[in-house]
CSV table of C-alpha atoms (C1' of nucleotides) in Angstrom, one decimal:
chain,number,residue,atom,x,y,z
A,6,MET,CA,-27.3,104.7,57.8
A,7,THR,CA,-29.3,101.2,58.6
A,8,GLU,CA,-27.7,98.3,61.0
A,9,LYS,CA,-25.2,96.3,59.7
A,10,PRO,CA,-26.3,92.8,60.1
A,11,ASP,CA,-28.5,92.5,57.1
A,12,THR,CA,-29.3,89.7,54.5
A,13,LYS,CA,-25.9,89.6,53.0
A,14,TRP,CA,-24.1,90.1,56.5
A,15,ARG,CA,-25.8,87.1,57.7
A,16,ILE,CA,-25.2,84.6,55.1
A,17,LEU,CA,-21.4,86.1,55.6
A,18,ASP,CA,-21.4,84.8,59.1
A,19,ALA,CA,-23.5,81.8,58.5
A,20,ALA,CA,-21.7,80.5,55.9
A,21,GLU,CA,-18.6,81.3,57.6
A,22,LYS,CA,-19.6,78.9,60.7
A,23,LEU,CA,-21.3,75.9,58.7
A,24,PHE,CA,-17.9,76.3,56.2
A,25,GLY,CA,-15.8,75.9,59.1
A,26,LEU,CA,-18.0,73.3,61.4
A,27,LYS,CA,-19.0,70.9,58.4
A,28,GLY,CA,-16.5,72.0,55.1
A,29,PHE,CA,-17.4,73.7,52.0
A,30,GLU,CA,-18.7,70.8,50.1
A,31,ALA,CA,-20.7,69.4,52.8
A,32,THR,CA,-22.6,72.2,53.4
A,33,SER,CA,-25.1,73.6,50.7
A,34,LEU,CA,-27.1,76.8,50.5
A,35,ARG,CA,-29.7,75.5,52.0
A,36,ASP,CA,-28.0,74.8,54.7
A,37,ILE,CA,-26.7,78.6,54.9
A,38,THR,CA,-29.7,80.1,54.3
A,39,ALA,CA,-31.7,77.9,56.9
A,40,GLU,CA,-28.7,79.0,59.5
A,41,ALA,CA,-29.2,82.8,58.5
A,42,GLN,CA,-32.7,82.6,58.2
A,43,VAL,CA,-33.2,84.6,55.0
A,44,ASN,CA,-34.2,83.0,51.5
A,45,LEU,CA,-32.6,80.7,49.2
A,46,ALA,CA,-32.6,83.0,46.6
A,47,ALA,CA,-30.5,85.9,48.4
A,48,VAL,CA,-27.2,84.0,48.4
A,49,ASN,CA,-27.1,84.0,44.5
A,50,TYR,CA,-28.7,87.4,44.6
A,51,HIS,CA,-25.8,88.7,46.7
A,52,PHE,CA,-23.3,86.5,45.5
A,53,GLN,CA,-23.7,85.1,42.1
A,54,SER,CA,-22.4,81.2,43.5
A,55,LYS,CA,-21.3,79.1,46.0
A,56,ASP,CA,-17.7,79.5,44.9
A,57,SER,CA,-18.0,83.0,44.7
A,58,LEU,CA,-19.2,83.0,48.3
A,59,ILE,CA,-17.0,80.9,49.5
A,60,ASP,CA,-14.2,83.7,48.1
A,61,ALA,CA,-16.0,86.2,49.9
A,62,VAL,CA,-16.2,84.3,53.3
A,63,ILE,CA,-12.6,83.6,52.9
A,64,ALA,CA,-11.4,86.9,51.9
A,65,ARG,CA,-13.6,88.4,54.5
A,66,ILE,CA,-11.0,86.1,57.8
A,67,ILE,CA,-7.6,86.1,55.5
A,68,GLN,CA,-7.1,90.1,54.8
A,69,PRO,CA,-7.6,91.5,58.1
A,70,VAL,CA,-5.5,88.4,59.5
A,71,ASN,CA,-2.6,89.4,57.1
A,72,LYS,CA,-3.3,92.9,58.2
A,73,ARG,CA,-2.6,92.7,61.4
A,74,ARG,CA,0.2,90.5,60.9
A,75,LEU,CA,2.3,93.3,59.2
A,76,GLU,CA,1.2,95.6,61.8
A,77,LYS,CA,2.7,93.4,64.6
A,78,LEU,CA,5.7,92.9,62.8
A,79,ASP,CA,6.1,96.8,62.2
A,80,ALA,CA,5.7,97.6,65.5
A,81,ALA,CA,8.4,95.4,66.8
A,82,GLY,CA,10.6,97.7,65.0
A,83,PRO,CA,13.3,97.1,63.0
A,84,ASN,CA,15.1,94.4,64.3
A,85,PRO,CA,12.7,92.2,65.9
A,86,ALA,CA,13.6,89.4,67.6
A,87,LEU,CA,12.6,85.9,66.5
A,88,GLU,CA,9.9,85.3,69.2
A,89,GLU,CA,8.2,88.5,68.2
A,90,ILE,CA,8.5,87.7,64.1
A,91,LEU,CA,6.6,84.5,65.1
A,92,ALA,CA,4.6,85.8,67.4
A,93,ALA,CA,3.4,88.3,64.9
A,94,PHE,CA,3.0,85.4,62.3
A,95,LEU,CA,0.6,82.9,65.1
A,96,GLY,CA,-1.3,85.5,67.1
A,97,PRO,CA,-3.4,87.0,64.5
A,98,VAL,CA,-4.5,83.6,63.8
A,99,LEU,CA,-4.6,82.2,67.3
A,100,GLU,CA,-7.0,85.4,68.4
A,101,LEU,CA,-9.8,84.7,65.8
A,102,ASP,CA,-12.9,83.2,67.3
A,103,LEU,CA,-12.6,80.0,68.4
A,104,ALA,CA,-16.1,78.5,67.9
A,105,ASN,CA,-16.7,79.7,64.0
A,106,VAL,CA,-13.8,81.9,62.9
A,107,ALA,CA,-10.5,79.0,63.4
A,108,PRO,CA,-12.1,76.4,62.3
A,109,LEU,CA,-12.9,77.5,59.1
A,110,MET,CA,-8.9,78.9,58.9
A,111,GLY,CA,-7.7,75.7,59.9
A,112,ARG,CA,-9.7,73.9,57.2
A,113,LEU,CA,-8.7,76.4,54.3
A,114,MET,CA,-5.2,75.6,55.3
A,115,SER,CA,-4.9,71.9,55.2
A,116,GLU,CA,-7.2,72.5,51.4
A,117,PRO,CA,-4.0,73.2,49.1
A,118,ASN,CA,-5.8,72.7,46.7
A,119,LEU,CA,-8.5,75.4,46.9
A,120,PHE,CA,-6.1,77.6,48.9
A,121,ILE,CA,-3.2,77.5,46.1
A,122,GLU,CA,-5.5,77.9,43.2
A,123,ARG,CA,-7.5,81.3,44.6
A,124,PHE,CA,-5.6,82.7,47.8
A,125,PHE,CA,-1.9,81.6,47.6
A,126,LYS,CA,-0.7,84.3,45.3
A,127,THR,CA,-2.9,86.9,46.3
A,128,HIS,CA,-2.8,86.5,50.3
A,129,LEU,CA,-0.3,84.2,51.3
A,130,ALA,CA,2.7,84.6,49.1
A,131,PRO,CA,3.8,88.2,49.7
A,132,VAL,CA,3.3,87.7,53.7
A,133,SER,CA,4.9,84.5,53.8
A,134,GLN,CA,8.0,86.1,51.8
A,135,ARG,CA,7.8,89.0,53.9
A,136,PHE,CA,7.8,86.9,57.2
A,137,GLN,CA,11.0,84.7,55.8
A,138,GLU,CA,13.1,88.2,54.9
A,139,GLU,CA,12.7,89.0,59.2
A,140,ILE,CA,14.1,85.7,60.0
A,141,HIS,CA,16.7,85.9,57.9
A,142,LYS,CA,17.8,89.1,59.4
A,143,ALA,CA,16.9,87.3,62.8
A,144,LEU,CA,18.9,84.3,62.0
A,145,PRO,CA,21.3,85.1,59.9
A,146,ASP,CA,23.2,81.7,59.8
A,147,LEU,CA,20.1,79.6,58.8
A,148,PRO,CA,20.1,78.7,55.5
A,149,ARG,CA,17.1,80.2,53.0
A,150,ALA,CA,15.9,76.5,52.7
A,151,GLU,CA,16.1,75.5,55.9
A,152,ILE,CA,13.6,78.7,56.8
A,153,ALA,CA,11.4,78.0,54.6
A,154,TRP,CA,10.8,74.4,56.1
A,155,ARG,CA,10.6,75.9,59.5
A,156,MET,CA,8.0,78.1,58.4
A,157,HIS,CA,6.2,75.4,56.9
A,158,PHE,CA,6.3,73.3,60.6
A,159,VAL,CA,5.0,76.7,62.6
A,160,ALA,CA,2.3,77.1,59.9
A,161,GLY,CA,1.2,73.5,60.4
A,162,ILE,CA,1.1,73.3,64.2
A,163,MET,CA,-0.7,77.0,63.8
A,164,ALA,CA,-3.7,75.3,61.3
A,165,HIS,CA,-3.2,72.2,63.4
A,166,HIS,CA,-4.6,73.8,66.7
A,167,ALA,CA,-6.9,76.4,64.4
A,168,ARG,CA,-8.9,73.1,63.5
A,169,TRP,CA,-8.4,71.0,67.1
A,170,SER,CA,-8.9,74.0,69.4
A,171,GLN,CA,-12.4,73.1,69.7
A,172,VAL,CA,-11.9,69.4,70.1
A,173,LEU,CA,-8.8,69.3,71.9
A,174,PRO,CA,-9.4,69.6,75.9
A,175,VAL,CA,-11.2,66.1,75.6
A,176,THR,CA,-8.6,64.7,73.0
A,177,SER,CA,-5.8,65.5,75.4
A,178,GLY,CA,-8.2,64.3,78.4
A,179,GLY,CA,-8.3,67.3,79.8
A,180,LEU,CA,-4.6,68.2,79.8
A,181,CYS,CA,-4.8,71.0,77.1
A,182,ASP,CA,-6.2,74.1,78.5
A,183,ASN,CA,-6.7,76.8,75.7
A,184,SER,CA,-9.1,78.6,77.2
A,185,ASP,CA,-6.6,81.9,77.4
A,186,PRO,CA,-5.4,82.8,73.7
A,187,GLN,CA,-2.4,84.5,75.1
A,188,ALA,CA,-0.8,81.2,76.8
A,189,VAL,CA,-1.3,79.4,73.7
A,190,ILE,CA,0.4,81.8,71.4
A,191,GLU,CA,3.3,81.7,74.1
A,192,ARG,CA,3.4,78.1,74.1
A,193,ILE,CA,3.3,77.7,70.0
A,194,VAL,CA,5.9,80.3,70.3
A,195,ALA,CA,8.2,78.9,73.0
A,196,PHE,CA,8.4,75.6,70.5
A,197,SER,CA,8.9,77.0,67.1
A,198,ALA,CA,11.5,79.3,68.6
A,199,ALA,CA,13.4,76.5,70.2
A,200,GLY,CA,12.9,74.6,66.8
A,201,PHE,CA,14.0,77.1,64.5
A,202,ARG,CA,17.4,77.7,66.8
A,203,ALA,CA,17.7,74.1,66.2
A,204,PRO,CA,21.3,73.2,64.4
A,205,VAL,CA,21.0,72.4,60.7
A,206,ARG,CA,22.4,68.7,60.1
A,207,GLU,CA,24.6,68.6,57.4
A,208,PRO,CA,23.4,66.1,54.7
A,209,ALA,CA,25.1,63.1,55.0
A,210,VAL,CA,27.8,62.4,52.3
A,211,MET,CA,27.3,59.5,50.1
A,212,THR,CA,29.8,56.7,50.1
A,213,GLY,CA,30.1,56.5,46.1
A,214,LYS,CA,32.4,58.4,44.6
A,215,GLY,CA,31.9,61.9,42.8
B,219,MET,CA,-5.4,31.1,43.8
B,220,THR,CA,-6.7,34.2,41.7
B,221,GLU,CA,-4.7,37.6,41.5
B,222,LYS,CA,-4.9,39.8,44.6
B,223,PRO,CA,-6.6,43.3,42.8
B,224,ASP,CA,-9.7,42.0,42.6
B,225,THR,CA,-13.2,44.5,42.4
B,226,LYS,CA,-12.9,44.9,46.3
B,227,TRP,CA,-9.2,45.8,46.2
B,228,ARG,CA,-9.6,48.3,42.8
B,229,ILE,CA,-12.7,49.8,44.7
B,230,LEU,CA,-10.4,50.3,47.8
B,231,ASP,CA,-7.4,51.9,45.5
B,232,ALA,CA,-9.3,54.4,44.2
B,233,ALA,CA,-11.2,55.6,46.9
B,234,GLU,CA,-7.9,55.7,49.0
B,235,LYS,CA,-6.7,57.9,46.1
B,236,LEU,CA,-9.8,60.3,44.9
B,237,PHE,CA,-10.8,60.6,49.3
B,238,GLY,CA,-7.2,62.3,49.3
B,239,LEU,CA,-7.1,64.2,46.1
B,240,LYS,CA,-10.9,65.9,46.4
B,241,GLY,CA,-11.9,65.0,50.0
B,242,PHE,CA,-14.8,62.6,51.1
B,243,GLU,CA,-17.6,64.4,50.4
B,244,ALA,CA,-16.7,65.8,47.2
B,245,THR,CA,-15.7,62.5,45.8
B,246,SER,CA,-18.9,60.5,44.6
B,247,LEU,CA,-19.6,56.7,44.4
B,248,ARG,CA,-19.6,57.3,40.3
B,249,ASP,CA,-15.8,58.9,40.6
B,250,ILE,CA,-14.6,56.2,43.0
B,251,THR,CA,-16.5,53.6,40.6
B,252,ALA,CA,-14.8,55.1,37.0
B,253,GLU,CA,-11.6,55.4,38.6
B,254,ALA,CA,-11.4,51.6,39.9
B,255,GLN,CA,-13.0,50.5,36.3
B,256,VAL,CA,-16.1,48.7,38.4
B,257,ASN,CA,-19.3,48.5,38.3
B,258,LEU,CA,-21.0,51.5,40.3
B,259,ALA,CA,-23.3,48.2,42.1
B,260,ALA,CA,-20.1,46.9,43.4
B,261,VAL,CA,-19.7,49.0,45.9
B,262,ASN,CA,-22.7,48.9,47.3
B,263,TYR,CA,-21.8,45.0,47.1
B,264,HIS,CA,-18.6,45.1,48.4
B,265,PHE,CA,-19.3,47.6,51.5
B,266,GLN,CA,-22.6,48.7,52.3
B,267,SER,CA,-22.5,52.3,52.1
B,268,LYS,CA,-20.2,55.4,51.4
B,269,ASP,CA,-19.6,55.7,55.1
B,270,SER,CA,-18.5,52.2,55.5
B,271,LEU,CA,-16.5,52.5,52.6
B,272,ILE,CA,-14.4,55.6,54.3
B,273,ASP,CA,-14.4,53.3,57.0
B,274,ALA,CA,-12.6,50.7,55.4
B,275,VAL,CA,-10.3,53.0,53.4
B,276,ILE,CA,-9.1,54.7,56.7
B,277,ALA,CA,-8.5,51.4,58.9
B,278,ARG,CA,-6.3,50.0,56.0
B,279,ILE,CA,-4.0,52.9,56.5
B,280,ILE,CA,-3.7,53.4,60.0
B,281,GLN,CA,-3.8,49.8,61.4
B,282,PRO,CA,-0.6,49.2,59.4
B,283,VAL,CA,0.9,52.8,60.5
B,284,ASN,CA,0.4,52.2,64.0
B,285,LYS,CA,1.9,48.9,64.1
B,286,ARG,CA,4.9,49.8,62.6
B,287,ARG,CA,5.0,53.3,65.4
B,288,LEU,CA,4.9,50.4,68.1
B,289,GLU,CA,7.1,48.3,66.5
B,290,LYS,CA,9.9,51.2,66.3
B,291,LEU,CA,9.1,52.0,69.3
B,292,ASP,CA,10.0,48.6,70.5
B,293,ALA,CA,13.3,48.4,68.7
B,294,ALA,CA,14.8,51.6,70.1
B,295,GLY,CA,15.1,49.1,73.2
B,296,PRO,CA,13.8,49.9,77.2
B,297,ASN,CA,15.1,53.9,77.7
B,298,PRO,CA,14.7,55.5,73.8
B,299,ALA,CA,16.3,59.0,73.5
B,300,LEU,CA,13.7,61.8,72.4
B,301,GLU,CA,14.7,61.7,68.7
B,302,GLU,CA,14.3,58.0,68.7
B,303,ILE,CA,10.6,58.4,70.1
B,304,LEU,CA,9.9,61.4,67.4
B,305,ALA,CA,11.1,59.2,64.9
B,306,ALA,CA,9.2,56.1,65.6
B,307,PHE,CA,5.9,58.2,66.1
B,308,LEU,CA,6.6,60.4,62.7
B,309,GLY,CA,8.2,57.8,60.1
B,310,PRO,CA,5.7,55.6,59.5
B,311,VAL,CA,3.3,58.2,58.1
B,312,LEU,CA,6.1,60.2,56.8
B,313,GLU,CA,7.0,57.4,54.6
B,314,LEU,CA,3.5,56.5,53.1
B,315,ASP,CA,3.2,57.2,49.4
B,316,LEU,CA,3.0,60.6,48.8
B,317,ALA,CA,0.7,60.5,45.8
B,318,ASN,CA,-2.2,58.5,47.2
B,319,VAL,CA,-2.0,57.9,51.0
B,320,ALA,CA,-0.2,60.5,52.4
B,321,PRO,CA,-2.7,63.2,51.6
B,322,LEU,CA,-5.5,61.1,52.8
B,323,MET,CA,-3.6,60.6,56.2
B,324,GLY,CA,-3.4,64.4,56.3
B,325,ARG,CA,-7.1,65.2,55.2
B,326,LEU,CA,-8.0,62.7,57.8
B,327,MET,CA,-5.9,64.3,60.7
B,328,SER,CA,-7.4,67.6,59.5
B,329,GLU,CA,-10.8,66.5,60.0
B,330,PRO,CA,-11.4,66.4,63.8
B,331,ASN,CA,-15.0,65.5,63.5
B,332,LEU,CA,-14.9,62.7,61.3
B,333,PHE,CA,-11.9,61.3,63.2
B,334,ILE,CA,-13.2,61.4,67.1
B,335,GLU,CA,-16.3,59.8,66.2
B,336,ARG,CA,-14.7,56.6,64.2
B,337,PHE,CA,-11.1,56.4,65.4
B,338,PHE,CA,-10.1,58.2,68.2
B,339,LYS,CA,-10.4,55.9,70.8
B,340,THR,CA,-10.2,52.9,68.8
B,341,HIS,CA,-6.8,54.0,66.8
B,342,LEU,CA,-5.3,56.8,67.9
B,343,ALA,CA,-5.8,57.4,71.9
B,344,PRO,CA,-3.8,54.0,72.9
B,345,VAL,CA,-0.9,54.9,70.6
B,346,SER,CA,-0.6,58.6,71.8
B,347,GLN,CA,-0.6,57.3,75.5
B,348,ARG,CA,2.2,55.1,74.9
B,349,PHE,CA,4.1,57.4,73.0
B,350,GLN,CA,3.6,60.1,76.1
B,351,GLU,CA,5.0,57.6,78.3
B,352,GLU,CA,8.2,57.0,76.3
B,353,ILE,CA,8.5,61.0,76.5
B,354,HIS,CA,8.1,61.5,80.0
B,355,LYS,CA,10.4,59.1,80.7
B,356,ALA,CA,12.6,60.7,78.3
B,357,LEU,CA,11.8,64.2,79.9
B,358,PRO,CA,10.8,63.4,83.4
B,359,ASP,CA,11.0,67.0,84.2
B,360,LEU,CA,8.8,68.3,81.7
B,361,PRO,CA,4.9,68.5,82.8
B,362,ARG,CA,2.3,66.0,81.7
B,363,ALA,CA,0.6,68.6,80.1
B,364,GLU,CA,3.6,70.3,78.5
B,365,ILE,CA,4.2,66.8,76.7
B,366,ALA,CA,0.3,66.5,75.6
B,367,TRP,CA,0.4,70.1,74.0
B,368,ARG,CA,4.0,69.8,72.7
B,369,MET,CA,2.7,66.2,71.1
B,370,HIS,CA,-0.2,68.3,69.5
B,371,PHE,CA,2.4,70.3,68.0
B,372,VAL,CA,4.0,67.5,66.2
B,373,ALA,CA,1.1,65.7,65.0
B,374,GLY,CA,0.5,69.5,63.6
B,375,ILE,CA,3.5,69.4,61.9
B,376,MET,CA,3.2,65.7,60.6
B,377,ALA,CA,-0.4,66.3,59.3
B,378,HIS,CA,0.4,69.7,57.6
B,379,HIS,CA,3.0,68.1,55.7
B,380,ALA,CA,0.9,65.3,54.6
B,381,ARG,CA,-1.5,67.3,53.3
B,382,TRP,CA,0.9,70.0,51.6
B,383,SER,CA,3.9,67.5,50.4
B,384,GLN,CA,2.7,67.1,47.0
B,385,VAL,CA,2.7,71.1,46.6
B,386,LEU,CA,5.6,72.0,48.6
B,387,PRO,CA,8.4,72.5,45.8
B,388,VAL,CA,6.2,74.7,44.0
B,389,THR,CA,4.6,77.1,47.1
B,390,SER,CA,8.0,77.4,48.4
B,391,GLY,CA,9.3,78.6,45.4
B,392,GLY,CA,11.8,75.3,44.9
B,393,LEU,CA,13.7,75.4,48.6
B,394,CYS,CA,11.9,72.7,49.9
B,395,ASP,CA,12.7,69.6,48.4
B,396,ASN,CA,11.1,66.9,49.7
B,397,SER,CA,12.0,63.8,47.4
B,398,ASP,CA,13.8,62.1,50.0
B,399,PRO,CA,11.6,60.9,52.9
B,400,GLN,CA,14.5,60.3,55.2
B,401,ALA,CA,15.7,64.0,55.0
B,402,VAL,CA,12.3,65.1,55.9
B,403,ILE,CA,12.1,62.7,58.6
B,404,GLU,CA,15.2,64.3,60.1
B,405,ARG,CA,14.4,67.8,59.7
B,406,ILE,CA,10.9,67.5,61.7
B,407,VAL,CA,12.3,65.5,64.3
B,408,ALA,CA,15.4,68.0,64.9
B,409,PHE,CA,13.1,70.4,65.0
B,410,SER,CA,10.3,69.0,67.2
B,411,ALA,CA,13.0,67.6,69.5
B,412,ALA,CA,14.0,71.3,70.2
B,413,GLY,CA,11.1,72.6,70.8
B,414,PHE,CA,10.3,69.5,73.2
B,415,ARG,CA,13.6,70.8,74.6
B,416,ALA,CA,12.2,74.4,75.2
B,417,PRO,CA,12.0,75.7,78.5
B,418,VAL,CA,8.8,75.9,80.2
B,419,ARG,CA,7.7,79.2,80.9
B,420,GLU,CA,6.0,79.9,84.2
B,421,PRO,CA,2.2,81.1,84.0
B,422,ALA,CA,2.4,84.7,84.5
B,423,VAL,CA,1.2,85.8,87.7
B,424,MET,CA,-1.5,88.3,88.0
B,425,THR,CA,-1.2,91.4,89.8
B,426,GLY,CA,-4.4,91.4,91.4
B,427,LYS,CA,-5.3,89.6,95.3
B,428,GLY,CA,-6.3,86.5,95.8
C,129,DG,C1',-34.6,93.1,47.2
C,130,DT,C1',-37.0,89.5,48.3
C,131,DC,C1',-40.1,85.6,47.7
C,132,DT,C1',-42.1,81.0,45.0
C,133,DA,C1',-41.9,78.1,41.6
C,134,DT,C1',-39.2,75.1,39.0
C,135,DA,C1',-35.6,73.5,36.1
C,136,DG,C1',-31.6,70.5,35.0
C,137,DG,C1',-28.2,67.6,36.8
C,138,DT,C1',-26.2,64.4,40.7
C,139,DT,C1',-26.1,61.6,44.6
C,140,DG,C1',-26.6,57.7,47.3
C,141,DA,C1',-28.9,53.1,47.6
C,142,DT,C1',-31.5,49.4,45.5
C,143,DA,C1',-34.8,45.6,42.8
C,144,DG,C1',-34.1,42.2,39.7
C,145,DA,C1',-32.0,40.0,35.7
C,146,DC,C1',-28.1,37.0,35.0
D,255,DG,C1',-20.7,38.3,41.7
D,256,DT,C1',-21.8,41.2,38.4
D,257,DC,C1',-25.0,44.1,35.6
D,258,DT,C1',-28.9,47.1,34.1
D,259,DA,C1',-32.4,50.2,34.9
D,260,DT,C1',-34.4,53.4,38.0
D,261,DC,C1',-35.9,55.4,42.6
D,262,DA,C1',-36.2,59.0,45.8
D,263,DA,C1',-33.6,62.6,47.6
D,264,DC,C1',-30.8,66.5,47.2
D,265,DC,C1',-28.2,69.7,45.1
D,266,DT,C1',-27.2,74.6,42.3
D,267,DA,C1',-29.0,78.1,39.9
D,268,DT,C1',-32.4,80.8,37.8
D,269,DA,C1',-36.8,82.7,35.8
D,270,DG,C1',-40.3,86.3,37.0
D,271,DA,C1',-44.1,87.7,39.8
D,272,DC,C1',-44.2,91.1,43.7
DNA sequence: GTCTATAGGTTGATAGAC
DNA sequence: GTCTATCAACCTATAGAC
């Protein structure tokens, strides 16, 4: 019956913000408890260790993202267009809060060592497979390997944008305005859909004998 | 007259490898001196601090990469095709040693805080501007802002691939074979060129009065 | 559940002998 | 230039009072 933002949630919120801002290793539990205005020992009481806290922070972000991805995909009907598939994959990430959540998501996607060990099989692999199946239905002539490559490219755009979105207006010299998430999604969908429809280059034939 | 791999170079090589593998914060000077088989105090003798060592490691990678980018661009003649421009931008990064150098390059590109403070103005901004000019000549109808956005997307693909290349054969379930760097460059160039040529969506007109 | 106090270890950096 | 030894600061984690 009490309000939600108790100690445990305050720690998760503070950890999410600081992990995204400075990274997992560079953020100490003291940084987190200072930001959350709770006692240092509370971290080890509510979570068992820093590693478990990292797991909890990430799970709290990834699970609803993947849930919404699949909901959007289902909502697009039995034979969604390529653009609908890409928007379902990208939207839930690019709609995350740019200040706190998106940087952490981008950081996580650029740390394959951490990601693979703890989240790849449980969180990413099933969703990735489902999306690759849908793209295969939308582009039946595109080889499976090419679908995997191009999903890898789309994930790269998404991760990089999540990581740079906060500073992009500066680094682009004001050219890139990302204040409207929907406009960003449309841009990335248009770019990625065109890339997915690019002709597949035949592998070069070696001149040596077989 | 002595051989090149003296203490200073051994430290740079070891730091490059470990920074890429574990990250800047997670790698201690003791990790580096153990890998390089030199004394701990040698780091602070040859470089003044860990931060200066980070600068030196990164400068040693970025400078030749940007030099080769511009050489490739110049070699493509006065009016290079879009594909030639993209290959000049991507090639020198994607041809880096996948085991040691590429992971560090990918990590650097996914750490905007570090990157912007120390390398953006000196290393990235001039090269980026030159490439955007060339793309403007190749695609004169594409708005400047859209060029900036799409270069941002291409950089994302590049950074993500540099970061994941080592594990990609596993995470793709064997679908993505990246043993041939030239084939990877061709794939990314084809995808990105098609994305660059995608039609620009007109901004949606609001239904409210002006 | 929340706090203080502290154990036990690692870090970056330096002083000073050789 | 290279080494040993060491410092002060920081870290995660826990024990135990309340």
